[in-house]
PDB file of C-alpha atoms and ligand atoms in Angstrom:
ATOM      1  CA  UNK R1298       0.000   0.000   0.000  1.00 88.00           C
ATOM      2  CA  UNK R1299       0.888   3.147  -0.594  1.00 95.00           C
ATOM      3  CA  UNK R1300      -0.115   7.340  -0.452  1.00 95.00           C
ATOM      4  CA  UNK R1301      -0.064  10.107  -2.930  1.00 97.00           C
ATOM      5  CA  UNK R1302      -0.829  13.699  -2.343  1.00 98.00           C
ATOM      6  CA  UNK R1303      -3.326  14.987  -4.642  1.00 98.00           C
ATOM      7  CA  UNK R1304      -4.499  18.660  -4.648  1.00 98.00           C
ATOM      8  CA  UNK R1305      -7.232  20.211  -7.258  1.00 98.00           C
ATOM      9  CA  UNK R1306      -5.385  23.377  -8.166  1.00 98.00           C
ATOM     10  CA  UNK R1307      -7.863  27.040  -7.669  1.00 98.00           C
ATOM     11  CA  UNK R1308      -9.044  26.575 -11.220  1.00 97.00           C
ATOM     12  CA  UNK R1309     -10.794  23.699 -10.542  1.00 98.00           C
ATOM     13  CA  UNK R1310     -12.605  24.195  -7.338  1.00 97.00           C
ATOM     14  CA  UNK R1311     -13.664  27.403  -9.011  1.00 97.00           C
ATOM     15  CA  UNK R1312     -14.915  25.512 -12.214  1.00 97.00           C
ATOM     16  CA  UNK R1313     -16.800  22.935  -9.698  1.00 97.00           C
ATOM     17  CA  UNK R1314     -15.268  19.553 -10.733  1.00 98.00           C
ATOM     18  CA  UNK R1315     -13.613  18.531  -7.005  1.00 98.00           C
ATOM     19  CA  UNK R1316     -16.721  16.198  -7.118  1.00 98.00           C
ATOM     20  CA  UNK R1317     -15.883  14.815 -10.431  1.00 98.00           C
ATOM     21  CA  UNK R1318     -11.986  14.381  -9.708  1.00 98.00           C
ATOM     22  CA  UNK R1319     -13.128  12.930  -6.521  1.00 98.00           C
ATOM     23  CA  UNK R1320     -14.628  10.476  -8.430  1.00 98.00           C
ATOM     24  CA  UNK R1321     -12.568   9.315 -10.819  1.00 98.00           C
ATOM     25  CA  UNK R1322      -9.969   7.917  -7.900  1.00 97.00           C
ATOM     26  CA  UNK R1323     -12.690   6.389  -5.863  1.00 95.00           C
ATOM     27  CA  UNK R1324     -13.929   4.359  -9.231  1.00 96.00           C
ATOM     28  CA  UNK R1325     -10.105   3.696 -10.222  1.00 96.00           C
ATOM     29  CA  UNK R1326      -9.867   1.698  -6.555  1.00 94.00           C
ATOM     30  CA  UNK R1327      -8.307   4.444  -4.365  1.00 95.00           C
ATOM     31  CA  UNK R1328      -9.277   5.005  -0.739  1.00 93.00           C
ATOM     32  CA  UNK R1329      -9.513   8.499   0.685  1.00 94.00           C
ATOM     33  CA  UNK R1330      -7.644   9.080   3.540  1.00 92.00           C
ATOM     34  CA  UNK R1331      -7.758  12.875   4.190  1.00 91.00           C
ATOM     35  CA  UNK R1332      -9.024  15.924   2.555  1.00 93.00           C
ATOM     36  CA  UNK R1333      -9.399  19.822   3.194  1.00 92.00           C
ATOM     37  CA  UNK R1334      -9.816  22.963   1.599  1.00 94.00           C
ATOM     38  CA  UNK R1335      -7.398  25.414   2.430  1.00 94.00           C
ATOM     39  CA  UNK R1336      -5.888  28.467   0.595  1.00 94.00           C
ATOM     40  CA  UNK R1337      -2.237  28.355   0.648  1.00 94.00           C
ATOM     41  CA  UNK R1338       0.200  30.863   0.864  1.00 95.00           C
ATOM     42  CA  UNK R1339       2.926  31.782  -1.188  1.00 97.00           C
ATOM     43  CA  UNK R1340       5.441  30.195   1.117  1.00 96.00           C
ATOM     44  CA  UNK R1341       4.265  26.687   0.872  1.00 96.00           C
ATOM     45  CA  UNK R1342       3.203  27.053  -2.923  1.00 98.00           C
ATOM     46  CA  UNK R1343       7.033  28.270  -3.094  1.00 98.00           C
ATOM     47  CA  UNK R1344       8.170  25.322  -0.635  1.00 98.00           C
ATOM     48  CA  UNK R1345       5.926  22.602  -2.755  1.00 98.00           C
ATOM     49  CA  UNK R1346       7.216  23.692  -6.136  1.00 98.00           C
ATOM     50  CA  UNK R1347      10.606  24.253  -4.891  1.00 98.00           C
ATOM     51  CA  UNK R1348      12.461  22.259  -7.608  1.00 97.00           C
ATOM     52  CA  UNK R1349      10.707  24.270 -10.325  1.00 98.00           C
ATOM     53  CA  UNK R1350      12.088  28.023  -8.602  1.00 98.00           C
ATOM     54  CA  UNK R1351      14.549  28.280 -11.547  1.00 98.00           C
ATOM     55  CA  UNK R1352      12.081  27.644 -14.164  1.00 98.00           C
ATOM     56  CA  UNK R1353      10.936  30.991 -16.319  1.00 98.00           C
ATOM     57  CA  UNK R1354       7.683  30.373 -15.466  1.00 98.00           C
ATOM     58  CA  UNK R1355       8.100  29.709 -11.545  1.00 98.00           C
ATOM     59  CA  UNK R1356       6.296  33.041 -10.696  1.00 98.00           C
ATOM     60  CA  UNK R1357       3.200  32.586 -12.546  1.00 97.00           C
ATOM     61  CA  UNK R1358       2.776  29.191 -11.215  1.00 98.00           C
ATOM     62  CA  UNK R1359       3.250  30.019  -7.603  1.00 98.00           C
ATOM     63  CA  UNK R1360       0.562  33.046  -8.236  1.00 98.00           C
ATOM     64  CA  UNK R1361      -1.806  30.813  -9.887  1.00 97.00           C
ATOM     65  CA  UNK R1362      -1.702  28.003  -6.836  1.00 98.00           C
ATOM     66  CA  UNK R1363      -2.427  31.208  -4.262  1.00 97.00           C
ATOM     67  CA  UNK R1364      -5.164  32.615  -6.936  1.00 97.00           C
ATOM     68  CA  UNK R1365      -7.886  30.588  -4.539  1.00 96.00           C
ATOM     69  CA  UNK R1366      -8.524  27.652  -2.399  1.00 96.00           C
ATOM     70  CA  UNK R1367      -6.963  24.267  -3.301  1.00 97.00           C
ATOM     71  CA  UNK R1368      -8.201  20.876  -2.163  1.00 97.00           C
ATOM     72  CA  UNK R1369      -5.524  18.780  -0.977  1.00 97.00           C
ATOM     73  CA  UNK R1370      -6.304  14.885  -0.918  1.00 97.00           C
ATOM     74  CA  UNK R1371      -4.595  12.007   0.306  1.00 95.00           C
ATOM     75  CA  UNK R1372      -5.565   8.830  -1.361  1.00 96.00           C
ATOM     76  CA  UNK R1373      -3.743   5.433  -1.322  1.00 94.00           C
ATOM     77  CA  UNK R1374      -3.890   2.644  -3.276  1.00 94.00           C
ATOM     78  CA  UNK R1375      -0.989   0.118  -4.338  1.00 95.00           C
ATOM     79  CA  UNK R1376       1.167   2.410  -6.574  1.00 97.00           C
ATOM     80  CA  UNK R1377      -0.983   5.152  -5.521  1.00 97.00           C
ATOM     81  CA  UNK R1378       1.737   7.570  -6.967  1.00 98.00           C
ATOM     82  CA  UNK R1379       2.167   6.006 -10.355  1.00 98.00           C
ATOM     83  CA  UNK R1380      -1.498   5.150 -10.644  1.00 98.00           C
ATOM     84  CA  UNK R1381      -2.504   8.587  -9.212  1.00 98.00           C
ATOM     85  CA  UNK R1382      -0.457  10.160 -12.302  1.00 98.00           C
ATOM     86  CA  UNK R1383      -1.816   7.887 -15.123  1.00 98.00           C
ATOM     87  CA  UNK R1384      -5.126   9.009 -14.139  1.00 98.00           C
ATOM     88  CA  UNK R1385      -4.130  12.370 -14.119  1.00 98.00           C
ATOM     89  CA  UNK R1386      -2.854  12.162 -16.797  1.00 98.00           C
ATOM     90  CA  UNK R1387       0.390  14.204 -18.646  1.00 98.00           C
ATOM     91  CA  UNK R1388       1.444  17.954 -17.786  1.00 98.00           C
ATOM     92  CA  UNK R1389       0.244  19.704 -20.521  1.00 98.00           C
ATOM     93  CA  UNK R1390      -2.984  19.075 -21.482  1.00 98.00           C
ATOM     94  CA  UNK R1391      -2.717  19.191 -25.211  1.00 98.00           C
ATOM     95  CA  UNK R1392      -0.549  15.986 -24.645  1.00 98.00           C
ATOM     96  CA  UNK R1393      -2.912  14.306 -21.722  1.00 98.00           C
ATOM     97  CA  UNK R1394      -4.771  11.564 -23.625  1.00 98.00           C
ATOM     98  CA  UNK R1395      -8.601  12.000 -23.476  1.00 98.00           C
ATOM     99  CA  UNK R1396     -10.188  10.213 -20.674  1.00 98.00           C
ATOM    100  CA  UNK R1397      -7.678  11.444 -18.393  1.00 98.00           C
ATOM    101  CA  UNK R1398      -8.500  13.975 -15.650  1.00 98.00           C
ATOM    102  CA  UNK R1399      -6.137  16.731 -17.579  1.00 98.00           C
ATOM    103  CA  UNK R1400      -7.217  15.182 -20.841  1.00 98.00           C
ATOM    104  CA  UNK R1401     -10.772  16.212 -20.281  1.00 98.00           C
ATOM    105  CA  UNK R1402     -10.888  18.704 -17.692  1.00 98.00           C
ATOM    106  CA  UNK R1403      -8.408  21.334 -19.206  1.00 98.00           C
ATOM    107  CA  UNK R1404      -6.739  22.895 -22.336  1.00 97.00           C
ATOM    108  CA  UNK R1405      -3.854  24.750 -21.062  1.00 97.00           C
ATOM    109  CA  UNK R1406      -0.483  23.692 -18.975  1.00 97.00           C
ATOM    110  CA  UNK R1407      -0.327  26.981 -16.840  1.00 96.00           C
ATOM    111  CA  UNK R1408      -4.302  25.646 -15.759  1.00 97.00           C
ATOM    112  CA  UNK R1409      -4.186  21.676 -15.787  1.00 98.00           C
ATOM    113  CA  UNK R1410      -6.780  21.698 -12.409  1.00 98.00           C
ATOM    114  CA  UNK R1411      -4.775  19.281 -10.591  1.00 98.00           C
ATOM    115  CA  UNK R1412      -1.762  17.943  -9.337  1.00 98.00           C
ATOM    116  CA  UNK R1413      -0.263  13.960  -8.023  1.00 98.00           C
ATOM    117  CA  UNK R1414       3.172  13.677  -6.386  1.00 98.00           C
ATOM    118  CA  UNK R1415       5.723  12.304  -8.879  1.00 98.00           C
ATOM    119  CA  UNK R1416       7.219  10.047  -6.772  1.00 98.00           C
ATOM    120  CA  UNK R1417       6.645   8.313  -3.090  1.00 98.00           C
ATOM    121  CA  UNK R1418       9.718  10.456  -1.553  1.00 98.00           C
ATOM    122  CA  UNK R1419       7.717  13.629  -2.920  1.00 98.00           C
ATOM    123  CA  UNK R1420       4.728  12.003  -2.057  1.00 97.00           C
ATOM    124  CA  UNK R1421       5.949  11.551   1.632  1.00 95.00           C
ATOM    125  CA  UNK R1422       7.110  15.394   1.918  1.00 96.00           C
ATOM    126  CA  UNK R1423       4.499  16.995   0.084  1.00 97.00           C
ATOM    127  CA  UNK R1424       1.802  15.591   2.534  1.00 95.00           C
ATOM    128  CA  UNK R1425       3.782  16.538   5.490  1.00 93.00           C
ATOM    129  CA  UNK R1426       3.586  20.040   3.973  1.00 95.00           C
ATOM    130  CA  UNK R1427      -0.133  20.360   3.979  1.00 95.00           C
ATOM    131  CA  UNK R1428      -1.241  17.639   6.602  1.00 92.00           C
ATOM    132  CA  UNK R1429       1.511  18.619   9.520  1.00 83.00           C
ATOM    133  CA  UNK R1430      -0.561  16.950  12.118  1.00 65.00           C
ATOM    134  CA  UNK R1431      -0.120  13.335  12.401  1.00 57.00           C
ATOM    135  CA  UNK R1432      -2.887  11.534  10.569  1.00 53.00           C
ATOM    136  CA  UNK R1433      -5.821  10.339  11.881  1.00 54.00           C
ATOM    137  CA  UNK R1434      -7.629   7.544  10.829  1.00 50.00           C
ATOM    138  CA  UNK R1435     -10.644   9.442   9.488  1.00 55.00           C
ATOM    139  CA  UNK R1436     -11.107  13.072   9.117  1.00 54.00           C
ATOM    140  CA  UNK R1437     -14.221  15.162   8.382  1.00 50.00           C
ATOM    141  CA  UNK R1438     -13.592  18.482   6.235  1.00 50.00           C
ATOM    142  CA  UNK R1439      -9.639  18.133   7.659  1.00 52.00           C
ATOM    143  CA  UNK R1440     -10.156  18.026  11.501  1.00 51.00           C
ATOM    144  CA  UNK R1441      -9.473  14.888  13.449  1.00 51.00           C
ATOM    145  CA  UNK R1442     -13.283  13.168  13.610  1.00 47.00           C
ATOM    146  CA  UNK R1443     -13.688  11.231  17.073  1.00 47.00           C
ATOM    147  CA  UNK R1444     -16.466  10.172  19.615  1.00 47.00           C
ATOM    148  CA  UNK R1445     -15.932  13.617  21.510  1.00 47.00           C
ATOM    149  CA  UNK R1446     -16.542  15.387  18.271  1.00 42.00           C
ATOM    150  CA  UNK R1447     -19.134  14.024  17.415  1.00 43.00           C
ATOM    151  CA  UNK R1448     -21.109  14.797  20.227  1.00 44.00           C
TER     152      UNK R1448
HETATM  153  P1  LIG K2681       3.329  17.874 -13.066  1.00 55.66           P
HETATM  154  O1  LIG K2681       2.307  18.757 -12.398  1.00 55.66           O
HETATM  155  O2  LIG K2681       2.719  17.064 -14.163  1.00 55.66           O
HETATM  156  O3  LIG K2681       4.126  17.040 -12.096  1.00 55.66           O
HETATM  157  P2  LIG K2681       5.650  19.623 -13.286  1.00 55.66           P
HETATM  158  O4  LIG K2681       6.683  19.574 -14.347  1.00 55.66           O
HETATM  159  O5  LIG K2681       6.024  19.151 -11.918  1.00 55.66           O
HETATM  160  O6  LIG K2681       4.357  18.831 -13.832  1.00 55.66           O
HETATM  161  O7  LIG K2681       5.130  21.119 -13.206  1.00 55.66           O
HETATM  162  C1  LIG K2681       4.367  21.539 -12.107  1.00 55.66           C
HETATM  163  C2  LIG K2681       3.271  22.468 -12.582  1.00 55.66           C
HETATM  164  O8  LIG K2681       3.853  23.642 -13.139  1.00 55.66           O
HETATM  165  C3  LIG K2681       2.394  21.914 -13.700  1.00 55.66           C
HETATM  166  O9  LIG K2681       1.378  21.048 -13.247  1.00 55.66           O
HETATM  167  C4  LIG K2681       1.825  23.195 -14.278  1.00 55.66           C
HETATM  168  O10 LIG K2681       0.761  23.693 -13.457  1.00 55.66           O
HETATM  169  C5  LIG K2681       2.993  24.152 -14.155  1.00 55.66           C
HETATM  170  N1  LIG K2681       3.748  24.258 -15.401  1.00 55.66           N
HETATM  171  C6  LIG K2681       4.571  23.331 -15.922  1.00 55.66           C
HETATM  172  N2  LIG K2681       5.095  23.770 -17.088  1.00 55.66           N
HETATM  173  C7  LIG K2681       4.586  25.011 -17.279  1.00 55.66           C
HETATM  174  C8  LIG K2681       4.759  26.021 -18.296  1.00 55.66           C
HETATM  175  O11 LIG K2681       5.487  25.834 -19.281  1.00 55.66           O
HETATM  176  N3  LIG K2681       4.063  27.172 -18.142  1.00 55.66           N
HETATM  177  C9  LIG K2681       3.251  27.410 -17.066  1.00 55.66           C
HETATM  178  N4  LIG K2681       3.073  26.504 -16.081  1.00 55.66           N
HETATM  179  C10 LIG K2681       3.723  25.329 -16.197  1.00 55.66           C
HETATM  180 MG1  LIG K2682       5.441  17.679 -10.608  1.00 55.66          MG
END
């Protein structure tokens, strides 16, 4: 078994699809583990992206994950990170086959909606940047669900 970070990028929780990305890796076989929204600041889109800070196009991309709220997933799976990115299918979306989620959902690589760790060491860091607690079993909206909760 194995985790992935997922996150639907500002674009597409404004468009509305978190529902329909959601369910795409819940009919592929993946269990969710954890999942918020959250708007992220420019220090942890700059910390997640942090091996792209030389590219040209580094500042646009860090302005376009703080443009709105993000959902950040974690589902696992076996090869949740190499099954996570066929189903998300390539970078730019010109090149993501059709019935991928970038292959259907968008037309443009500075907007491809969402994002899946590209390996399980990023996998492993990138979800200790957004979920710093220590996981619970099951969450509700992001906040550790128990019997006092609940109440
Ligand atoms: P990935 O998201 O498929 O892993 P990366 O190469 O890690 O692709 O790039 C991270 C993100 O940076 C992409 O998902 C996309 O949002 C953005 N990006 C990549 N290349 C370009 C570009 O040429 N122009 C604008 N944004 C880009
Ligand atoms: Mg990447």
């Amino acid at each position: 078994m194995e985790r992935t970070f997922v996150m639907v990028k500002p674009d597409g929780v404004k468009r509305g699809v978190i529902g329909s990305i959601i369910n795409r890796f819940e009919q592929k076989g993946f269990a969710l583990m954890a999942i918020k929204l959250m708007q992220i600041d420019l220090a942890l889109a700059e910390e997640h992206y942090r091996d792209l800070r030389t590219k040209p196009f580094f500042g646009e991309l860090v302005g376009y994950l703080t443009s709105g709220s993000v959902c950040a997933m974690i589902w696992e799976g076996p090869n949740a990170v190499a099954n996570a990115r066929s189903l998300i299918g390539k970078t730019n979306p010109v090149e993501a086959a059709p019935g991928t989620i970038r292959g259907d959902y968008a037309m443009d690589v500075a907007g491809n909606i969402v994002h899946g760790s590209d390996s399980p060491e990023s996998a492993a860091r990138e979800i200790g940047l957004f979920f710093t607690q220590e996981l619970p079993i099951t969450t509700f909206m992001g906040f550790p669900y128990n019997e006092q909760s609940a109440e």
